[in-house]
Tab-separated table of C-alpha atoms and ligand atoms in Angstrom:
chain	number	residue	atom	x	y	z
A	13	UNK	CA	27.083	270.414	48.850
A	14	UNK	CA	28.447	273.467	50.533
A	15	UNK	CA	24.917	275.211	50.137
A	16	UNK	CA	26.589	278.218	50.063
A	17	UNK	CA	24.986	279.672	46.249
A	18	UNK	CA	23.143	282.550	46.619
A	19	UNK	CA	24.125	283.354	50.327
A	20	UNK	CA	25.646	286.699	51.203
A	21	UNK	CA	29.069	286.773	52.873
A	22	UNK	CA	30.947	290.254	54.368
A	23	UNK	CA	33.957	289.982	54.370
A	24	UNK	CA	36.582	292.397	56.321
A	25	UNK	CA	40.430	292.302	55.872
A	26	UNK	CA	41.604	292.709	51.893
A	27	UNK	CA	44.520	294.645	51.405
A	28	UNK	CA	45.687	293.113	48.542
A	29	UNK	CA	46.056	289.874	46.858
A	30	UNK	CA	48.524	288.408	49.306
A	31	UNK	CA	45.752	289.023	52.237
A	32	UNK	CA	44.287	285.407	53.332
A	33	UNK	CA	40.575	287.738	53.296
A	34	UNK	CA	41.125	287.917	49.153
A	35	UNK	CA	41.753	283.645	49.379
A	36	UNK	CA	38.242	283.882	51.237
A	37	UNK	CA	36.747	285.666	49.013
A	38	UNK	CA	37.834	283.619	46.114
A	39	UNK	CA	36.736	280.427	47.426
A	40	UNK	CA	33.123	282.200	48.864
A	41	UNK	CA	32.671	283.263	45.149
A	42	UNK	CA	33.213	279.937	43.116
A	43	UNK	CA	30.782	278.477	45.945
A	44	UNK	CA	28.854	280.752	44.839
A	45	UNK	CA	28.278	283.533	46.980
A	46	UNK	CA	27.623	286.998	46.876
A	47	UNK	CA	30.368	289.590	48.179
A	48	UNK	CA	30.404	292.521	50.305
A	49	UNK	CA	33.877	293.962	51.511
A	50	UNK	CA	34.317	296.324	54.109
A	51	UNK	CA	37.857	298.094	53.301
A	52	UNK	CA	40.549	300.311	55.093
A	53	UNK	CA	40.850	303.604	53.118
A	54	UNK	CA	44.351	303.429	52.815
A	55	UNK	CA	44.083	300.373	50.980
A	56	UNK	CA	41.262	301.580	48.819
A	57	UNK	CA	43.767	301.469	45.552
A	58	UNK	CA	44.332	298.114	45.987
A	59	UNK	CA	40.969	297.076	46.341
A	60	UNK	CA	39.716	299.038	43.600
A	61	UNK	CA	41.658	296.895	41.300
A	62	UNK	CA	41.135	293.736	43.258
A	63	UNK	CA	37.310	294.059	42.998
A	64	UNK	CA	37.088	293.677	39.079
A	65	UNK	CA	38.686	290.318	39.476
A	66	UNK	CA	35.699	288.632	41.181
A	67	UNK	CA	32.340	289.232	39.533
A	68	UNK	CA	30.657	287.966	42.984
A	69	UNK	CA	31.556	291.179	44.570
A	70	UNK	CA	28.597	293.076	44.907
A	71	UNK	CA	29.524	296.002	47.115
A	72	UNK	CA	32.164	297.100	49.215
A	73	UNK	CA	32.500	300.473	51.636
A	74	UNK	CA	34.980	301.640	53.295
A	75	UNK	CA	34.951	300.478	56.973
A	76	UNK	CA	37.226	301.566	60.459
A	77	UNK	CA	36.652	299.100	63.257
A	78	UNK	CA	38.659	301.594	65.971
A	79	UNK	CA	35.106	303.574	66.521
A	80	UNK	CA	31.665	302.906	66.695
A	81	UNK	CA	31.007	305.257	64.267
A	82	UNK	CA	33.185	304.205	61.334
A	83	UNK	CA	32.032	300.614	61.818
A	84	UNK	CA	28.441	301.216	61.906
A	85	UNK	CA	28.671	303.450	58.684
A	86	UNK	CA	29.474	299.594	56.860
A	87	UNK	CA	26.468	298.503	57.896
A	88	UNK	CA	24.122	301.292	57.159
A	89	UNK	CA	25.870	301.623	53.983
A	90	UNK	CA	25.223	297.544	53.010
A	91	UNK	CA	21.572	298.546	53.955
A	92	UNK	CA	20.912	301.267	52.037
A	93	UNK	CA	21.769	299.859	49.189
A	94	UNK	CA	20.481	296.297	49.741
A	95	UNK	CA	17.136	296.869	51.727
A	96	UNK	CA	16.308	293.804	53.655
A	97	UNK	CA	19.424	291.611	52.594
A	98	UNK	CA	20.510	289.539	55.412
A	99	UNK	CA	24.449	288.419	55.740
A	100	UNK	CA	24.692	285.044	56.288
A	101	UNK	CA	28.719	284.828	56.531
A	102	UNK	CA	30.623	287.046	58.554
A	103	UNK	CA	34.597	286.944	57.700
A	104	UNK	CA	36.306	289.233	60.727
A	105	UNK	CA	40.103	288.974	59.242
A	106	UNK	CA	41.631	291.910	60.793
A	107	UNK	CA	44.801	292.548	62.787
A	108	UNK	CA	47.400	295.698	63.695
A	109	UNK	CA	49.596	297.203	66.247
A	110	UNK	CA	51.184	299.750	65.989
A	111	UNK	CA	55.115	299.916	65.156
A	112	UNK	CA	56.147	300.747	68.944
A	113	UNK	CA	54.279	297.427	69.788
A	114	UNK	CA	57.263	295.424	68.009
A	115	UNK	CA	59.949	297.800	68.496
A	116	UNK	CA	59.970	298.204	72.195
A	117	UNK	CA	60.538	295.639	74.518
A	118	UNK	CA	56.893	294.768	75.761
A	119	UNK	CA	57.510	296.371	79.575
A	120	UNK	CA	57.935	299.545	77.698
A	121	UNK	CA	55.059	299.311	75.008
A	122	UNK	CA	52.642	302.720	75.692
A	123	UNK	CA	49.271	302.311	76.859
A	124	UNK	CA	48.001	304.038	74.203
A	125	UNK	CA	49.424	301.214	71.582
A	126	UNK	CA	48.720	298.215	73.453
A	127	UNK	CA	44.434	299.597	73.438
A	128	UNK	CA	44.746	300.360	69.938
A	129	UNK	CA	46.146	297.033	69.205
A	130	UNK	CA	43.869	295.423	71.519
A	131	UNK	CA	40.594	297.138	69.801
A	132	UNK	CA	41.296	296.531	66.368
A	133	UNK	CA	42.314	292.970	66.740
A	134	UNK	CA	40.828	292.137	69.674
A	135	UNK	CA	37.544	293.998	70.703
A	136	UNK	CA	36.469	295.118	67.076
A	137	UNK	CA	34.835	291.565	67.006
A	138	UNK	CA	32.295	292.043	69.491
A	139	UNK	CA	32.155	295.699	67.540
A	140	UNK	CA	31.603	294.075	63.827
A	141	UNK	CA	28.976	291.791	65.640
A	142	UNK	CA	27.122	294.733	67.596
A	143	UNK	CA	26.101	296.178	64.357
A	144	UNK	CA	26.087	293.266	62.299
A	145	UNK	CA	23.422	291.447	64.523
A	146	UNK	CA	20.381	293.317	63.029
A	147	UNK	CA	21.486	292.045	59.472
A	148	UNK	CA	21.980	288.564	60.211
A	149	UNK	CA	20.493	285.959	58.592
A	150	UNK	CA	18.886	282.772	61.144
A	151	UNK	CA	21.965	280.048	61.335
A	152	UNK	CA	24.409	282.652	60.381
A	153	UNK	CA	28.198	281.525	60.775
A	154	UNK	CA	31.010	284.608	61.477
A	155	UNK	CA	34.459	283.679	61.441
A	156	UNK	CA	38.214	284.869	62.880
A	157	UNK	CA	41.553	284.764	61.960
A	158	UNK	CA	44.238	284.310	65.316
A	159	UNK	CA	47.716	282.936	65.774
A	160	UNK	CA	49.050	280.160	68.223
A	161	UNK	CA	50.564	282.952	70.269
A	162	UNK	CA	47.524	283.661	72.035
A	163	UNK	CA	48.088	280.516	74.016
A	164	UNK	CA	52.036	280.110	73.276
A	165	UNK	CA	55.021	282.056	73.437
A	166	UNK	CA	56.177	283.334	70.235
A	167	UNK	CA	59.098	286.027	70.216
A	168	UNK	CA	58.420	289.053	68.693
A	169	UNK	CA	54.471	289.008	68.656
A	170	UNK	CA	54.818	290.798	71.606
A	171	UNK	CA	51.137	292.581	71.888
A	172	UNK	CA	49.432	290.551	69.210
A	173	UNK	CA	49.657	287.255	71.648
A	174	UNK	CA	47.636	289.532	74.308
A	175	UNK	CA	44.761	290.395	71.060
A	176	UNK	CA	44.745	287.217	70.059
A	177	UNK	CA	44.026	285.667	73.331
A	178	UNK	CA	41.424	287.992	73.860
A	179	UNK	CA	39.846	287.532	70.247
A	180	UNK	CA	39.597	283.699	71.246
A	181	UNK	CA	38.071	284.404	74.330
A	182	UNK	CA	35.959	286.962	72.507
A	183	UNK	CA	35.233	284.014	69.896
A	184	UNK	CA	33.883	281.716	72.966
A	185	UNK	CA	31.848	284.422	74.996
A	186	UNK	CA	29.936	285.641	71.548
A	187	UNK	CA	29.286	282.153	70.677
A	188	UNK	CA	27.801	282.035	73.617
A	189	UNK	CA	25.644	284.833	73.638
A	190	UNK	CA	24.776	284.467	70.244
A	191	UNK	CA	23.982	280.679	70.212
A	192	UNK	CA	20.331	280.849	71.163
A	193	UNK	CA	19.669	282.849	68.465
A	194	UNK	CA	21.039	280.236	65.655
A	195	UNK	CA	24.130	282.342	64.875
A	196	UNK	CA	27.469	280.488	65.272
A	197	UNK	CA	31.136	282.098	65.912
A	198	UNK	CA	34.642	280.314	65.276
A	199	UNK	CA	38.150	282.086	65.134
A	200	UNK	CA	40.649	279.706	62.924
A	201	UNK	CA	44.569	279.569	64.034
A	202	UNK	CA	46.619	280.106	61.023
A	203	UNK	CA	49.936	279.029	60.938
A	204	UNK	CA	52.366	282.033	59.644
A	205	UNK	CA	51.882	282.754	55.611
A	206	UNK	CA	53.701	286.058	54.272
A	207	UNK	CA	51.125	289.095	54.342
A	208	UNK	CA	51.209	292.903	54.251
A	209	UNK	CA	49.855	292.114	58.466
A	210	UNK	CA	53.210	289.930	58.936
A	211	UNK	CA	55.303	291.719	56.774
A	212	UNK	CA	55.573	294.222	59.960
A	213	UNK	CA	56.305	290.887	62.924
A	214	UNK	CA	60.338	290.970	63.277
A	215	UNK	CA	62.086	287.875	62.453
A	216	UNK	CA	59.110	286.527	60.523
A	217	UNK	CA	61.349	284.346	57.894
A	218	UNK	CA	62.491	282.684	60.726
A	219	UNK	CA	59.556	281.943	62.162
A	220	UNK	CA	58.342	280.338	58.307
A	221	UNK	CA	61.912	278.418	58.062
A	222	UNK	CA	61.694	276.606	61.339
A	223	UNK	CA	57.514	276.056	60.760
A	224	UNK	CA	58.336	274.577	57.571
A	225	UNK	CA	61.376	272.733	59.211
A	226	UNK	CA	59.365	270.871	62.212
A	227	UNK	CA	55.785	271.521	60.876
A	228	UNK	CA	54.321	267.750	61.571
A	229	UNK	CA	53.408	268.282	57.402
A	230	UNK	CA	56.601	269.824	57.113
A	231	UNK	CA	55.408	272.836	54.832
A	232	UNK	CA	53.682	276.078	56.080
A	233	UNK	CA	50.078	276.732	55.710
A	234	UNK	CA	49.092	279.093	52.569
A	235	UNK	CA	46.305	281.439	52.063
A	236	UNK	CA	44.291	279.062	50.492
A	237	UNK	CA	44.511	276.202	53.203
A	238	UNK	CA	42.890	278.820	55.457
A	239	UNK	CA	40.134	279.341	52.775
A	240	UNK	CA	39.202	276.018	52.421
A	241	UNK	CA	38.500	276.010	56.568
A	242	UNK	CA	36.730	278.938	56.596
A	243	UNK	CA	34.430	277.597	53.936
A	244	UNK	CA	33.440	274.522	55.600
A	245	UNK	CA	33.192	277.030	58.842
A	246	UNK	CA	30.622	278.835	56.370
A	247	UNK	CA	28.864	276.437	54.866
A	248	UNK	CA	26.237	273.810	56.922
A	249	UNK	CA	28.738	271.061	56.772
A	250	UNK	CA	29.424	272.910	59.953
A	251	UNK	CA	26.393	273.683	61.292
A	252	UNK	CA	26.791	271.829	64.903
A	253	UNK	CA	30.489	274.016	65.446
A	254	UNK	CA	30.650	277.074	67.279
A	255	UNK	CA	33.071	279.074	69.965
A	256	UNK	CA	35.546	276.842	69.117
A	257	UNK	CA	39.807	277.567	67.602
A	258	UNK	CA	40.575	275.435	64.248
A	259	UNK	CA	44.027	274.838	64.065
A	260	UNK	CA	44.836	275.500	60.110
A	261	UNK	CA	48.648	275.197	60.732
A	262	UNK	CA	50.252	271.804	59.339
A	263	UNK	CA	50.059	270.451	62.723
A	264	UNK	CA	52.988	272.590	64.581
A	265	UNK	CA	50.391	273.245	67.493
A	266	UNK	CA	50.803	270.009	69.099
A	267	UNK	CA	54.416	269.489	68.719
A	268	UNK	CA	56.178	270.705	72.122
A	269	UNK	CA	59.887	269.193	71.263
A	270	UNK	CA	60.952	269.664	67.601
A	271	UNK	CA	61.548	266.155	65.884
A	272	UNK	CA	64.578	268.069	64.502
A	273	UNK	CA	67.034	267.706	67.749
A	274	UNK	CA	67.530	264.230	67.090
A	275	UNK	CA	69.085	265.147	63.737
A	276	UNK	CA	72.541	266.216	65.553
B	326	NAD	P1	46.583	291.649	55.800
B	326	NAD	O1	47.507	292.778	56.114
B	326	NAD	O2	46.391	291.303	54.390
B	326	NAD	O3	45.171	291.898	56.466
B	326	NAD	C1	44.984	292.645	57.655
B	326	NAD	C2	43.721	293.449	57.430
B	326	NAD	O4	43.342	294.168	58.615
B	326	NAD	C3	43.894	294.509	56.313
B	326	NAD	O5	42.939	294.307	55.317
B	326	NAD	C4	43.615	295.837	57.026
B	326	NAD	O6	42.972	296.775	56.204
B	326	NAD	C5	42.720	295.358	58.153
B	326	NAD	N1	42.648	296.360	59.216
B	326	NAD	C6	43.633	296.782	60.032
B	326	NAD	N2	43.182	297.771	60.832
B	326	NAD	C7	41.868	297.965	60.485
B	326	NAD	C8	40.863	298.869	60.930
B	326	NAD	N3	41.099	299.783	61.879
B	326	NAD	N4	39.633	298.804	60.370
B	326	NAD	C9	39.375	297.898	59.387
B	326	NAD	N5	40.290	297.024	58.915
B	326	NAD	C10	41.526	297.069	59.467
B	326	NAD	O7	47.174	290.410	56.621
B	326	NAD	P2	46.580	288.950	56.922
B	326	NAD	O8	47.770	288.178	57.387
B	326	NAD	O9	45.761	288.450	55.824
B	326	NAD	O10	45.705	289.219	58.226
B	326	NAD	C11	44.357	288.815	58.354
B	326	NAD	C12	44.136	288.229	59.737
B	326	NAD	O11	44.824	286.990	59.824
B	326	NAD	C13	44.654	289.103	60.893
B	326	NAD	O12	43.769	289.032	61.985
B	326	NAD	C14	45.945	288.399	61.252
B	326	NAD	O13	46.362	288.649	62.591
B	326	NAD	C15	45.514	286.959	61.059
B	326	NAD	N6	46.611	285.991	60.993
B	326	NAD	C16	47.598	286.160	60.080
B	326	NAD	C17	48.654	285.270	60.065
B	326	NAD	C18	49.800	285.456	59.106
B	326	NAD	O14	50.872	284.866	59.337
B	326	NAD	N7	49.644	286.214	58.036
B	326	NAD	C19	48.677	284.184	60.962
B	326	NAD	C20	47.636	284.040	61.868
B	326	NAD	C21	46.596	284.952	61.877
């Protein structure tokens, strides 16, 4: 029903078993796809030992979206060893700033640090894409991970509101450009879940607590809720979405006043 046996999905953004990428994966593989990860050296350990747990994985290289260079060796890699494969599922689940970015208030946050985080969260889309593009199958379907703060305040995200902004917008102009050739492009908003990314986002408990407290579901959003989304975003079910921002959150995006004031 999914149709997604056989096809062959890259996937960007394990770190280790807590990352929502390795939930992806998980759910791409008992649908029946074939794996490729792209991994961050520093977390090679980690993915060494993840990568025996799913048989579907069928390669992974290391990968650095920050240059050209370290992004397009992914690709050349996945095409020397798989002549002629096409990727028909893109997963882009990649986010960082660098310490200062939280530490600092924001009218003090360096230059430097607020492009860094802006290319690797932001800009390293259109990047992945660039050199993607000659590997993609017709009617493939990439997909990104943001946060609410792109379009709401959230204290402490500081930077990351700015990246994700821009990775939406990125999300709508690439759907855009990319549309009349079949492929399609979605980000999903993922309510907060405890990751190695979020681990480093002050006050993050707090943030989960009052989620969980005025959440419209009341519960927060796990690893595998955003799965599930990005599946159907994968699969054909989907095949008439594109440029648009899936709330996977419990419904906390559309509350404004928290039902919880009238508890006093
Ligand atoms: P995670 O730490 O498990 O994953 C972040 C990934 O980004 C890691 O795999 C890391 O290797 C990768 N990465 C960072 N810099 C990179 C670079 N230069 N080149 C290649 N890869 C790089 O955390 P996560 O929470 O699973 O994050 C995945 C995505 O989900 C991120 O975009 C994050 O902003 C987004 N997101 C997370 C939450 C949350 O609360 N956890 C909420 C909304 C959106």
């Amino acid at each position: 029903m999914l149709g997604l046996q056989g096809k062959t999905a890259v996937v960007f953004g394990v770190a280790s078993e807590d990352s929502i990428a390795w939930a992806i994966c998980q759910q791409l593989a008992e649908a029946g796809a074939d794996l490729f990860l792209g991994y961050q050296k520093r977390f090679m350990s980690r993915v060494f030992q993840l990568k025996d747990k799913l048989s579907a994985i069928k390669g992974f290289y290391p990968l650095d979206v920050a240059q050209d260079d370290t992004t397009r060796e992914f690709f050349d890699e996945f095409a020397k060893e798989h002549p002629g494969r096409k990727i028909d599922v893109l997963v882009h689940a990649i986010g960082f700033a660098p310490r200062s970015c939280f530490d600092r208030p924001i009218l003090f946050v360096e230059d430097a640090d607020i492009n860094t985080a802006m290319t690797i969260s932001a800009n390293s889309l259109q990047r992945c894409l660039k050199f993607a593009m000659p590997h993609l199958s017709e009617g493939s379907s990439t997909i990104t991970l943001t946060y609410a703060a792109s379009t709401r305040f959230v204290p402490s995200y500081g930077i990351m509101s700015m990246a994700k902004a821009a990775l939406e917008c990125w999300t709508r102009e690439l759907a855009c450009h990319l549309g009349p050739h079949g492929h399609r492009v979605n980000s999903i908003s993922s309510g907060p879940i405890r990751t190695i990314a979020a681990s480093g986002i002050p006050g993050f408990d707090r943030i989960l607590d009052h989620v969980e407290a005025n959440a419209p579901l009341r519960r927060n959003v796990n690893q595998n809720d955003v799965a599930g989304t990005t599946l159907w975003l994968a699969s054909p079910l989907s095949a008439g979405v594109t440029g648009q921002c899936i709330h996977v959150d419990a419904g906390y995006s559309i509350t404004m006043v928290p039902q919880s004031i009238m508890d006093v």
